[in-house]
């Protein structure tokens, strides 16, 4: 399989603080990859570096074979890379439908085309609330809205920053089902997670990040078999 | 009855005009969070451009309306150009820098208009088809004013449809909340902002162009228009377009009422309501802000995300090198009368006075985090306080030099009690309202303050009558004032003040009474501004209401921003640079405003942290460098 998204020795700084150090990994087309790590390990920064919200100081990021590092977020998004932020960042004064409108982009060859109707099928809760302001939704509904909003851009690859964080267990199960649905539709998924259980339920491949460095890359099965790695980097 | 209806309709027409002036400002602020000082200049430009276009097209209906729309489009295009060429480069600078850049534009546009159209008032033609008047209850009423009454609500409805019923409007409203996220969703948000700025400028231009049959194109319209627009926007709630409409109605009608009432005798006392028109909008603004801190329809400003202003470095006590440099400057200044020309001494007095004025303003802007648009009020209270005590109470000059600042401090204590309850732009606007109220009292109370003529013969005592002696007095007062302000800055009180500025919630939680701390800061700053004002009065021998006009407040703001808000020597450098530049350029060219404005623009674009701030960043040791690569408005969990 070819690499849809590839990071090569990426370095990122906040001011003088060195956050990411020579981060390298890749996600193949059509797979669900998970970036696992504790709080502050560098997961969100990695995703923000990919979408261009954080400047990459050194290294290269390729998407569908082309360099995207150094480009503005809107240019990267226009190429079919969707980003779902950790803290949702929905537009609270806009209705659900208007939130979706902001995400709308033209259909893209080679990626599934989403419409409001299809998204309301994937996230039925949103359908009932389509005319309500985003700020009135519950946390779980907001999480669904932020994913639906990004899907309106018809991405071929989507970055999900801790999609299960702060959600009730029943909503977490719905979220896992939705991610598997995305994979079936042919979307490449890269998500960041702290929750190994959730990661195991959805992902094909795992990369473990700790203090801004990648410490392990392998399939979910390999991670499951490696007790030492799990204890060193994921145990709380 | 008929005259009441006529006044009511007059009020509606002026409300429409006010709304057109203000709505673009509110729109631009709501989306970009830029307080566009140049908005009044765009309005003025619309009026002048309409004059020229109609002159060229001829006063036919097509020529007239083509000229009006053409002028608005030209101004809109200029707005887009300004956004792309200047503002886009400084979105990441501290937000006050955008204010400074737009103020520089005011200066440049004023001189560009002077150069192209000349200083004469230009009166345009009447509108074809709307040149006459209709009888309303037997009284003639201009047809054109009826048209204006309709234009205001029409623009309101069209804007509402644009913002709420189009994709562009949806994107703009989304970017208002979180522009970074809009970008991450594949929208080039920079063009969105350019579009909003162009639309706001277009509306300002339209407002100006539509005035062509009603008032001549004049050079000072930029400042009167911006002052009206600020008041309407703030009373309505910043960023709220229906709020701006409501506020325009309220102010338009209250002004009309004041004119209609004329002079009324209540219980034997004659009250001249028509005199109130000069200040009534500021009284309305002060009352509205005291009762509703966010204006009629405004909401507390949510922290806008993705604007990405850099974190400013805290001021630090100076090391030995800086202390020595300070002493060297002081020694050089002490040697000036012996070495320099008499003119240099006079200029140096001006610079010293403004250095203290700017330092006092920096004290509330830097450590206390309160931006004042009306700091000249305390400068003026100090000047008038000292002069009135000398002339009316016959006190010796030395005593008035101490008591004048006390008057300023009392004024600051009174106004400050209301001011510190607000924050941000609203706070700034309330300081402006109080300053305008004080100014209009000085301007209109002929019997006591001398009215617009001011007071003359405000001379120092005999032993200080020589320029050199007065220079040393000024130097001593200013040096002591600056030294005291620095000591307060690094006292425990100063630290508490800065804690309250940086994290109100946490400061509150450790038991700091932020409102009280800020109020004390306001009084301290007012007192020192008063010292500067009293010195200024005695140095010139006369004072006029000019000393507390808006332009003086803005001068102070520019000085502080030029130097750098969070640096202690910044205001001193800024005051020296500004006063010297103004003096030098004004003696050499008619177009000193344009050169000053261009200089400010250059400084803003080249030194986004102010002159001293930038020097500190360049010279600074490793731990003093500005944080780079900060994206987003605060550090967040990686």
XYZ file of N, CA and C in Angstrom, chain B residues 197-414:
654
model
N -13.548 44.131 5.290
C -12.996 45.475 5.401
C -13.452 46.338 4.232
N -13.472 45.730 3.039
C -13.922 46.477 1.857
C -15.392 46.860 2.006
N -16.210 45.930 2.512
C -17.636 46.231 2.691
C -17.819 47.360 3.700
N -17.092 47.285 4.815
C -17.185 48.347 5.822
C -16.783 49.690 5.249
N -15.707 49.692 4.460
C -15.239 50.934 3.848
C -16.266 51.440 2.835
N -16.858 50.514 2.072
C -17.896 50.888 1.108
C -19.052 51.601 1.819
N -19.468 51.042 2.962
C -20.585 51.649 3.705
C -20.210 53.044 4.208
N -18.960 53.193 4.678
C -18.513 54.521 5.117
C -18.527 55.489 3.940
N -18.033 55.024 2.795
C -18.008 55.871 1.609
C -19.414 56.246 1.165
N -20.316 55.267 1.240
C -21.709 55.529 0.868
C -22.311 56.570 1.805
N -22.053 56.389 3.104
C -22.569 57.354 4.076
C -22.099 58.764 3.750
N -20.826 58.885 3.387
C -20.290 60.197 3.041
C -20.899 60.718 1.750
N -20.927 59.856 0.717
C -21.405 60.296 -0.597
C -22.855 60.762 -0.522
N -23.654 60.081 0.302
C -25.077 60.453 0.406
C -25.255 61.807 1.081
N -24.233 62.301 1.754
C -24.347 63.605 2.411
C -24.140 64.763 1.447
N -23.748 64.462 0.206
C -23.311 65.512 -0.706
C -24.336 66.642 -0.884
N -25.661 66.361 -0.942
C -26.565 67.508 -1.072
C -26.812 68.221 0.251
N -26.354 67.647 1.354
C -26.721 68.191 2.665
C -25.622 69.007 3.320
N -24.360 68.598 3.116
C -23.296 69.365 3.758
C -22.077 69.425 2.869
N -21.316 70.517 2.950
C -20.132 70.634 2.105
C -19.051 69.653 2.541
N -18.226 69.260 1.577
C -17.068 68.438 1.894
C -16.053 69.328 2.605
N -15.674 68.909 3.825
C -14.768 69.719 4.635
C -13.670 68.845 5.211
N -12.549 69.475 5.547
C -11.388 68.695 5.961
C -11.499 68.089 7.355
N -12.262 68.722 8.229
C -12.279 68.176 9.591
C -13.354 67.104 9.786
N -14.068 66.771 8.687
C -15.157 65.800 8.817
C -14.669 64.447 9.307
N -13.404 64.101 9.012
C -12.918 62.780 9.418
C -13.039 62.581 10.926
N -12.626 63.610 11.701
C -12.645 63.430 13.164
C -14.049 63.525 13.738
N -14.887 64.424 13.199
C -16.257 64.472 13.727
C -16.988 63.178 13.385
N -16.756 62.657 12.178
C -17.452 61.429 11.791
C -16.993 60.247 12.640
N -15.688 60.153 12.884
C -15.216 58.984 13.639
C -15.724 59.068 15.077
N -15.804 60.292 15.591
C -16.280 60.425 16.962
C -17.757 60.030 17.049
N -18.567 60.490 16.079
C -19.973 60.065 16.044
C -20.089 58.554 15.888
N -19.268 58.004 14.977
C -19.369 56.571 14.698
C -19.005 55.750 15.931
N -17.951 56.147 16.632
C -17.558 55.429 17.849
C -18.697 55.410 18.856
N -19.299 56.585 19.039
C -20.360 56.677 20.040
C -21.516 55.748 19.675
N -21.930 55.782 18.410
C -23.061 54.952 18.002
C -22.726 53.472 18.165
N -21.530 53.091 17.745
C -21.144 51.687 17.807
C -21.075 51.202 19.257
N -20.538 52.035 20.111
C -20.388 51.621 21.507
C -21.741 51.600 22.217
N -22.565 52.602 21.962
C -23.878 52.618 22.598
C -24.693 51.415 22.131
N -24.583 51.063 20.855
C -25.340 49.939 20.332
C -24.782 48.598 20.756
N -23.510 48.563 21.097
C -22.831 47.299 21.404
C -21.903 46.982 20.257
N -20.604 46.874 20.537
C -19.633 46.709 19.468
C -19.913 45.437 18.684
N -19.961 45.561 17.384
C -20.166 44.392 16.537
C -21.634 44.087 16.269
N -22.548 44.760 16.964
C -23.974 44.487 16.746
C -24.546 45.499 15.750
N -24.988 44.998 14.614
C -25.504 45.903 13.584
C -26.901 46.438 13.939
N -27.811 45.580 14.410
C -29.092 46.153 14.888
C -28.866 47.126 16.041
N -27.869 46.827 16.878
C -27.545 47.715 17.991
C -27.136 49.086 17.482
N -26.326 49.111 16.415
C -25.892 50.386 15.847
C -27.106 51.161 15.346
N -28.070 50.450 14.764
C -29.274 51.118 14.254
C -30.060 51.750 15.405
N -30.234 50.950 16.448
C -30.981 51.430 17.615
C -30.294 52.644 18.244
N -28.973 52.547 18.371
C -28.214 53.633 18.984
C -28.299 54.893 18.129
N -28.235 54.720 16.795
C -28.326 55.872 15.897
C -29.681 56.551 16.071
N -30.744 55.744 16.171
C -32.084 56.297 16.391
C -32.135 57.087 17.689
N -31.621 56.460 18.755
C -31.660 57.082 20.080
C -30.937 58.425 20.062
N -29.717 58.420 19.526
C -28.909 59.642 19.557
C -29.466 60.683 18.601
N -29.885 60.238 17.406
C -30.471 61.174 16.451
C -31.679 61.881 17.041
N -32.545 61.120 17.698
C -33.768 61.704 18.263
C -33.470 62.587 19.471
N -32.531 62.163 20.316
C -32.228 62.987 21.496
C -31.624 64.314 21.075
N -30.761 64.270 20.052
C -30.182 65.520 19.541
C -31.284 66.424 18.984
N -32.184 65.820 18.218
C -33.275 66.612 17.640
C -34.124 67.228 18.751
N -34.330 66.444 19.801
C -35.115 66.924 20.941
C -34.437 68.131 21.591
N -33.119 68.038 21.759
C -32.389 69.139 22.381
C -32.513 70.406 21.544
N -32.412 70.257 20.205
C -32.552 71.428 19.341
C -33.974 71.969 19.439
N -34.939 71.044 19.439
C -36.344 71.442 19.483
C -36.695 72.172 20.770
N -36.118 71.722 21.879
C -36.450 72.340 23.167
C -35.866 73.736 23.285
N -34.673 73.936 22.699
C -34.030 75.238 22.817
C -33.726 75.543 24.271
N -34.001 76.765 24.673
C -33.748 77.142 26.050
C -35.039 77.022 26.865
N -34.990 76.252 27.898
C -36.167 76.023 28.736
C -35.877 76.567 30.127
N -36.870 77.258 30.697
C -36.676 77.771 32.046
C -37.378 76.851 33.039
N -36.584 76.226 33.892
C -37.136 75.338 34.913
C -36.901 75.978 36.279
N -37.986 76.341 36.948
C -37.869 76.928 38.287
C -36.975 78.156 38.304
N -37.076 78.987 37.284
C -36.300 80.213 37.278
C -34.909 80.076 36.692
N -34.449 78.818 36.456
C -33.114 78.637 35.887
C -33.253 78.314 34.404
N -32.560 79.074 33.584
C -32.617 78.835 32.147
C -31.625 77.731 31.773
N -32.146 76.672 31.162
C -31.267 75.591 30.708
C -31.261 75.605 29.184
N -30.083 75.730 28.630
C -29.977 75.773 27.176
C -29.735 74.371 26.649
N -30.813 73.750 26.142
C -30.663 72.397 25.615
C -29.906 72.398 24.287
N -30.032 73.497 23.530
C -29.362 73.491 22.234
C -27.838 73.487 22.411
N -27.369 74.085 23.518
C -25.929 74.017 23.786
C -25.488 72.587 24.068
N -26.424 71.787 24.583
C -26.101 70.417 24.952
C -25.768 69.540 23.743
N -26.222 69.965 22.535
C -26.031 69.078 21.385
C -24.560 68.722 21.181
N -23.671 69.613 21.589
C -22.244 69.367 21.429
C -21.802 68.134 22.217
N -22.497 67.856 23.298
C -21.981 66.841 24.218
C -23.014 65.752 24.523
N -24.261 65.939 24.021
C -25.328 65.052 24.478
C -25.037 63.598 24.130
N -24.404 63.353 22.969
C -24.155 61.954 22.609
C -23.175 61.301 23.585
N -22.230 62.111 24.096
C -21.284 61.535 25.053
C -21.948 61.293 26.406
N -22.902 62.153 26.759
C -23.648 61.916 27.999
C -24.460 60.627 27.861
N -25.107 60.457 26.683
C -25.865 59.226 26.448
C -24.937 58.018 26.548
N -23.774 58.136 25.925
C -22.829 57.004 25.945
C -22.397 56.682 27.375
N -22.077 57.715 28.152
C -21.640 57.471 29.523
C -22.746 56.772 30.310
N -23.987 57.243 30.150
C -25.097 56.641 30.911
C -25.305 55.192 30.464
N -25.318 54.972 29.140
C -25.542 53.605 28.653
C -24.448 52.667 29.163
N -23.181 53.114 29.107
C -22.091 52.233 29.523
C -22.110 51.973 31.026
N -22.586 52.941 31.786
C -22.650 52.728 33.231
C -23.751 51.713 33.546
N -24.871 51.799 32.817
C -25.992 50.895 33.082
C -25.799 49.555 32.379
N -25.400 49.608 31.111
C -25.188 48.371 30.345
C -23.761 48.370 29.803
N -22.846 47.691 30.504
C -21.418 47.796 30.172
C -21.073 47.361 28.751
N -21.931 46.598 28.066
C -21.610 46.172 26.703
C -22.503 46.834 25.669
N -23.083 47.970 26.026
C -23.937 48.658 25.069
C -25.334 48.058 25.045
N -26.224 48.656 24.235
C -27.638 48.259 24.245
C -27.822 46.799 23.849
N -27.234 46.394 22.715
C -27.447 45.030 22.229
C -26.152 44.237 22.164
N -25.105 44.703 22.804
C -23.821 44.012 22.708
C -23.742 42.857 23.682
N -22.797 41.962 23.389
C -22.535 40.838 24.286
C -21.098 40.977 24.770
N -20.813 40.382 25.932
C -19.405 40.377 26.340
C -18.601 39.744 25.217
N -17.454 40.322 24.906
C -16.662 39.801 23.800
C -16.076 38.457 24.175
N -16.409 37.457 23.364
C -15.773 36.170 23.577
C -14.339 36.317 23.107
N -13.446 35.600 23.758
C -12.074 35.619 23.297
C -12.078 35.091 21.882
N -11.580 35.889 20.956
C -11.586 35.443 19.574
C -10.398 34.541 19.342
N -10.642 33.440 18.668
C -9.551 32.492 18.521
C -8.872 32.645 17.187
N -7.588 32.358 17.196
C -6.865 32.321 15.944
C -6.376 33.673 15.503
N -6.575 34.698 16.329
C -6.043 36.002 15.964
C -4.530 35.990 16.148
N -4.076 35.296 17.188
C -2.655 35.002 17.306
C -1.767 36.167 17.674
N -2.214 37.033 18.581
C -1.320 38.092 19.039
C -0.210 37.465 19.875
N 1.014 37.950 19.715
C 2.097 37.359 20.488
C 1.968 37.714 21.963
N 2.539 36.876 22.790
C 2.549 37.162 24.212
C 3.579 38.257 24.457
N 3.152 39.332 25.117
C 4.105 40.402 25.353
C 4.927 40.103 26.594
N 6.186 40.498 26.527
C 7.059 40.219 27.650
C 6.798 41.207 28.772
N 6.884 40.736 30.001
C 6.671 41.654 31.109
C 7.818 42.656 31.219
N 7.480 43.841 31.723
C 8.520 44.831 31.971
C 9.379 44.347 33.135
N 10.651 44.691 33.108
C 11.544 44.276 34.182
C 12.242 45.491 34.757
N 12.656 45.379 36.016
C 13.454 46.481 36.557
C 14.739 46.582 35.747
N 15.246 47.784 35.603
C 16.425 47.950 34.775
C 17.672 47.551 35.536
N 18.636 47.111 34.802
C 19.916 46.783 35.399
C 20.721 48.059 35.628
N 21.962 47.874 36.066
C 22.825 49.020 36.340
C 23.092 49.828 35.080
N 23.241 49.138 33.929
C 23.561 49.832 32.684
C 22.458 50.834 32.339
N 21.199 50.380 32.492
C 20.093 51.266 32.156
C 20.025 52.436 33.127
N 20.294 52.159 34.407
C 20.264 53.234 35.402
C 21.306 54.280 35.062
N 22.496 53.812 34.648
C 23.564 54.738 34.267
C 23.156 55.533 33.023
N 22.539 54.832 32.061
C 22.099 55.515 30.853
C 21.081 56.598 31.210
N 20.168 56.267 32.159
C 19.168 57.238 32.596
C 19.834 58.476 33.198
N 20.842 58.219 34.036
C 21.554 59.342 34.649
C 22.268 60.169 33.595
N 22.834 59.490 32.577
C 23.542 60.195 31.508
C 22.572 61.102 30.757
N 21.361 60.587 30.471
C 20.357 61.394 29.763
C 19.996 62.608 30.610
N 19.814 62.358 31.911
C 19.460 63.439 32.832
C 20.554 64.516 32.848
N 21.823 64.049 32.876
C 22.938 64.993 32.884
C 22.962 65.796 31.593
N 22.726 65.124 30.469
C 22.718 65.794 29.174
C 21.606 66.837 29.146
N 20.428 66.469 29.686
C 19.308 67.408 29.705
C 19.623 68.609 30.588
N 20.337 68.358 31.705
C 20.684 69.460 32.603
C 21.659 70.418 31.940
N 22.473 69.885 31.012
C 23.463 70.735 30.339
C 22.868 71.478 29.150
N 21.635 71.130 28.767
C 21.058 71.676 27.536
C 20.991 73.207 27.487
N 20.483 73.899 28.560
C 20.364 75.361 28.456
C 21.708 76.014 28.195
N 22.788 75.441 28.734
C 24.104 76.033 28.533
C 24.592 75.797 27.108
N 24.242 74.628 26.552
C 24.805 74.250 25.260
C 23.887 74.561 24.085
N 22.550 74.462 24.308
C 21.631 74.542 23.180
C 21.125 75.946 22.911
N 20.388 76.108 21.828
C 19.773 77.384 21.485
C 18.550 77.603 22.372
N 18.067 78.855 22.470
C 16.837 79.097 23.237
C 15.665 78.276 22.692
N 15.652 78.097 21.367
C 14.553 77.324 20.806
C 14.600 75.874 21.269
N 15.819 75.343 21.372
C 15.973 73.961 21.837
C 15.416 73.813 23.251
N 15.594 74.851 24.077
C 15.082 74.787 25.447
C 13.553 74.747 25.439
N 12.938 75.593 24.590
C 11.476 75.612 24.505
C 10.951 74.255 24.029
N 11.597 73.712 22.996
C 11.180 72.404 22.484
C 11.381 71.331 23.544
N 12.479 71.431 24.297
C 12.771 70.429 25.321
C 11.713 70.466 26.425
N 11.205 71.674 26.747
C 10.136 71.757 27.749
C 8.918 70.983 27.255
N 8.554 71.206 25.974
C 7.426 70.474 25.385
C 7.634 68.970 25.482
N 8.842 68.560 25.087
C 9.116 67.116 25.078
C 9.025 66.546 26.490
N 9.571 67.266 27.466
C 9.538 66.772 28.847
C 8.106 66.655 29.346
N 7.302 67.696 29.060
C 5.908 67.673 29.504
C 5.179 66.468 28.913
N 5.398 66.235 27.601
C 4.712 65.105 26.976
C 5.283 63.778 27.429
N 6.569 63.763 27.777
C 7.151 62.516 28.287
C 6.439 62.098 29.573
N 6.172 63.085 30.448
C 5.474 62.750 31.693
C 4.027 62.358 31.402
N 3.392 63.096 30.483
C 2.016 62.766 30.098
C 1.954 61.329 29.558
N 2.873 60.993 28.646
C 2.887 59.656 28.058
C 3.223 58.602 29.111
N 4.150 58.929 30.020
C 4.508 57.958 31.062
C 3.307 57.669 31.957
N 2.511 58.707 32.240
C 1.338 58.492 33.087
C 0.305 57.639 32.362
N 0.185 57.855 31.050
C -0.753 57.036 30.270
C -0.258 55.597 30.197
N 1.056 55.443 30.023
C 1.621 54.096 29.981
C 1.356 53.358 31.286
N 1.304 54.108 32.382
C 1.089 53.461 33.681
C -0.271 52.757 33.735
N -1.297 53.338 33.115
C -2.576 52.616 33.115
C -2.668 51.635 31.947
N -1.983 51.918 30.835
C -2.076 50.991 29.700
C -1.212 49.759 29.902
N 0.008 49.956 30.427
C 0.932 48.838 30.599
C 0.542 47.968 31.783
N 0.956 48.361 32.978
C 0.699 47.491 34.136
C -0.781 47.262 34.420
N -1.631 48.273 34.199
C -3.033 48.079 34.562
C -3.850 47.538 33.400
N -3.294 47.575 32.186
C -4.003 47.010 31.044
C -5.261 47.758 30.649
N -5.347 49.047 30.968
C -6.531 49.825 30.596
C -6.123 50.838 29.528
N -6.750 50.766 28.373
C -6.442 51.731 27.324
C -7.379 52.919 27.475
N -6.802 54.105 27.523
C -7.628 55.308 27.658
C -7.603 56.101 26.366
N -8.783 56.467 25.882
C -8.893 57.372 24.739
C -9.118 58.796 25.222
N -9.109 58.996 26.535
C -9.450 60.315 27.049
C -8.501 60.792 28.126
N -7.227 60.407 28.009
C -6.296 60.756 29.068
C -6.036 62.267 29.110
N -6.270 62.952 27.999
C -6.051 64.400 27.963
C -6.950 65.118 28.967
N -8.051 64.489 29.376
C -8.935 65.126 30.350
C -8.158 65.496 31.610
N -7.253 64.606 32.038
C -6.546 64.819 33.311
C -5.396 65.798 33.121
N -4.803 65.762 31.923
C -3.826 66.774 31.525
C -4.522 68.145 31.585
N -5.721 68.202 30.997
C -6.474 69.458 30.950
C -6.952 69.894 32.325
N -7.401 68.932 33.149
C -7.856 69.284 34.502
C -6.698 69.851 35.308
N -5.510 69.280 35.127
C -4.332 69.804 35.813
C -4.038 71.221 35.349
N -4.099 71.428 34.019
C -3.798 72.745 33.462
C -4.845 73.769 33.898
N -6.126 73.424 33.713
C -7.192 74.357 34.103
C -7.234 74.551 35.610
N -7.013 73.445 36.351
C -7.032 73.533 37.804
C -6.026 74.562 38.290
N -4.777 74.426 37.797
C -3.728 75.347 38.220
C -4.051 76.769 37.765
N -4.463 76.919 36.513
C -4.701 78.257 35.971
C -5.868 78.942 36.683
N -6.940 78.190 36.947
C -8.107 78.795 37.596
C -7.791 79.173 39.042
N -7.015 78.324 39.717
C -6.637 78.650 41.098
C -5.781 79.915 41.138
N -4.964 80.076 40.087
C -4.113 81.265 40.011
C -4.942 82.511 39.703
N -5.813 82.380 38.671
C -6.519 83.558 38.181
C -7.759 83.889 39.016
N -8.508 82.864 39.405
C -9.780 83.120 40.078
C -9.638 83.131 41.592
N -8.740 82.261 42.132
C -8.603 82.206 43.592
C -7.401 83.018 44.060
N -6.562 83.437 43.116
C -5.428 84.268 43.478
C -4.366 83.550 44.288
N -4.288 82.235 44.172
C -3.255 81.504 44.907
C -1.899 81.733 44.251
N -0.820 81.600 45.003
C 0.500 81.721 44.380
C 0.741 80.564 43.405
N 1.527 80.850 42.388
C 1.759 79.872 41.332
C 2.315 78.554 41.861
N 3.228 78.647 42.860
C 3.840 77.431 43.380
C 2.783 76.504 43.988
N 1.814 77.118 44.677
C 0.754 76.301 45.298
C -0.128 75.669 44.220
N -0.424 76.434 43.158
C -1.308 75.882 42.123
C -0.642 74.716 41.391
N 0.685 74.745 41.341
C 1.399 73.648 40.684
C 1.195 72.340 41.453
N 0.974 72.459 42.752
C 0.704 71.263 43.548
C -0.784 70.937 43.550
N -1.639 71.991 43.529
C -3.081 71.759 43.653
C -3.722 71.397 42.318
N -3.170 71.884 41.208
C -3.700 71.533 39.881
C -3.755 70.027 39.681
N -2.638 69.343 39.921
C -2.655 67.883 39.799
C -3.664 67.238 40.744
N -3.899 67.880 41.893
C -4.889 67.333 42.823
C -6.285 67.376 42.192
N -6.563 68.477 41.486
C -7.831 68.565 40.761
C -7.945 67.426 39.757
N -6.846 67.193 39.023
C -6.833 66.104 38.051
C -7.059 64.758 38.736
N -6.428 64.568 39.896
C -6.574 63.302 40.618
C -8.020 63.119 41.090
N -8.646 64.223 41.544
C -10.042 64.122 41.984
C -10.936 63.754 40.805
N -10.692 64.387 39.652
C -11.455 64.047 38.439
C -11.271 62.583 38.093
N -10.026 62.124 38.157
C -9.730 60.727 37.839
C -10.391 59.790 38.841
N -10.458 60.208 40.097
C -11.089 59.375 41.122
C -12.576 59.222 40.838
N -13.203 60.325 40.438
C -14.643 60.287 40.153
C -14.917 59.439 38.911
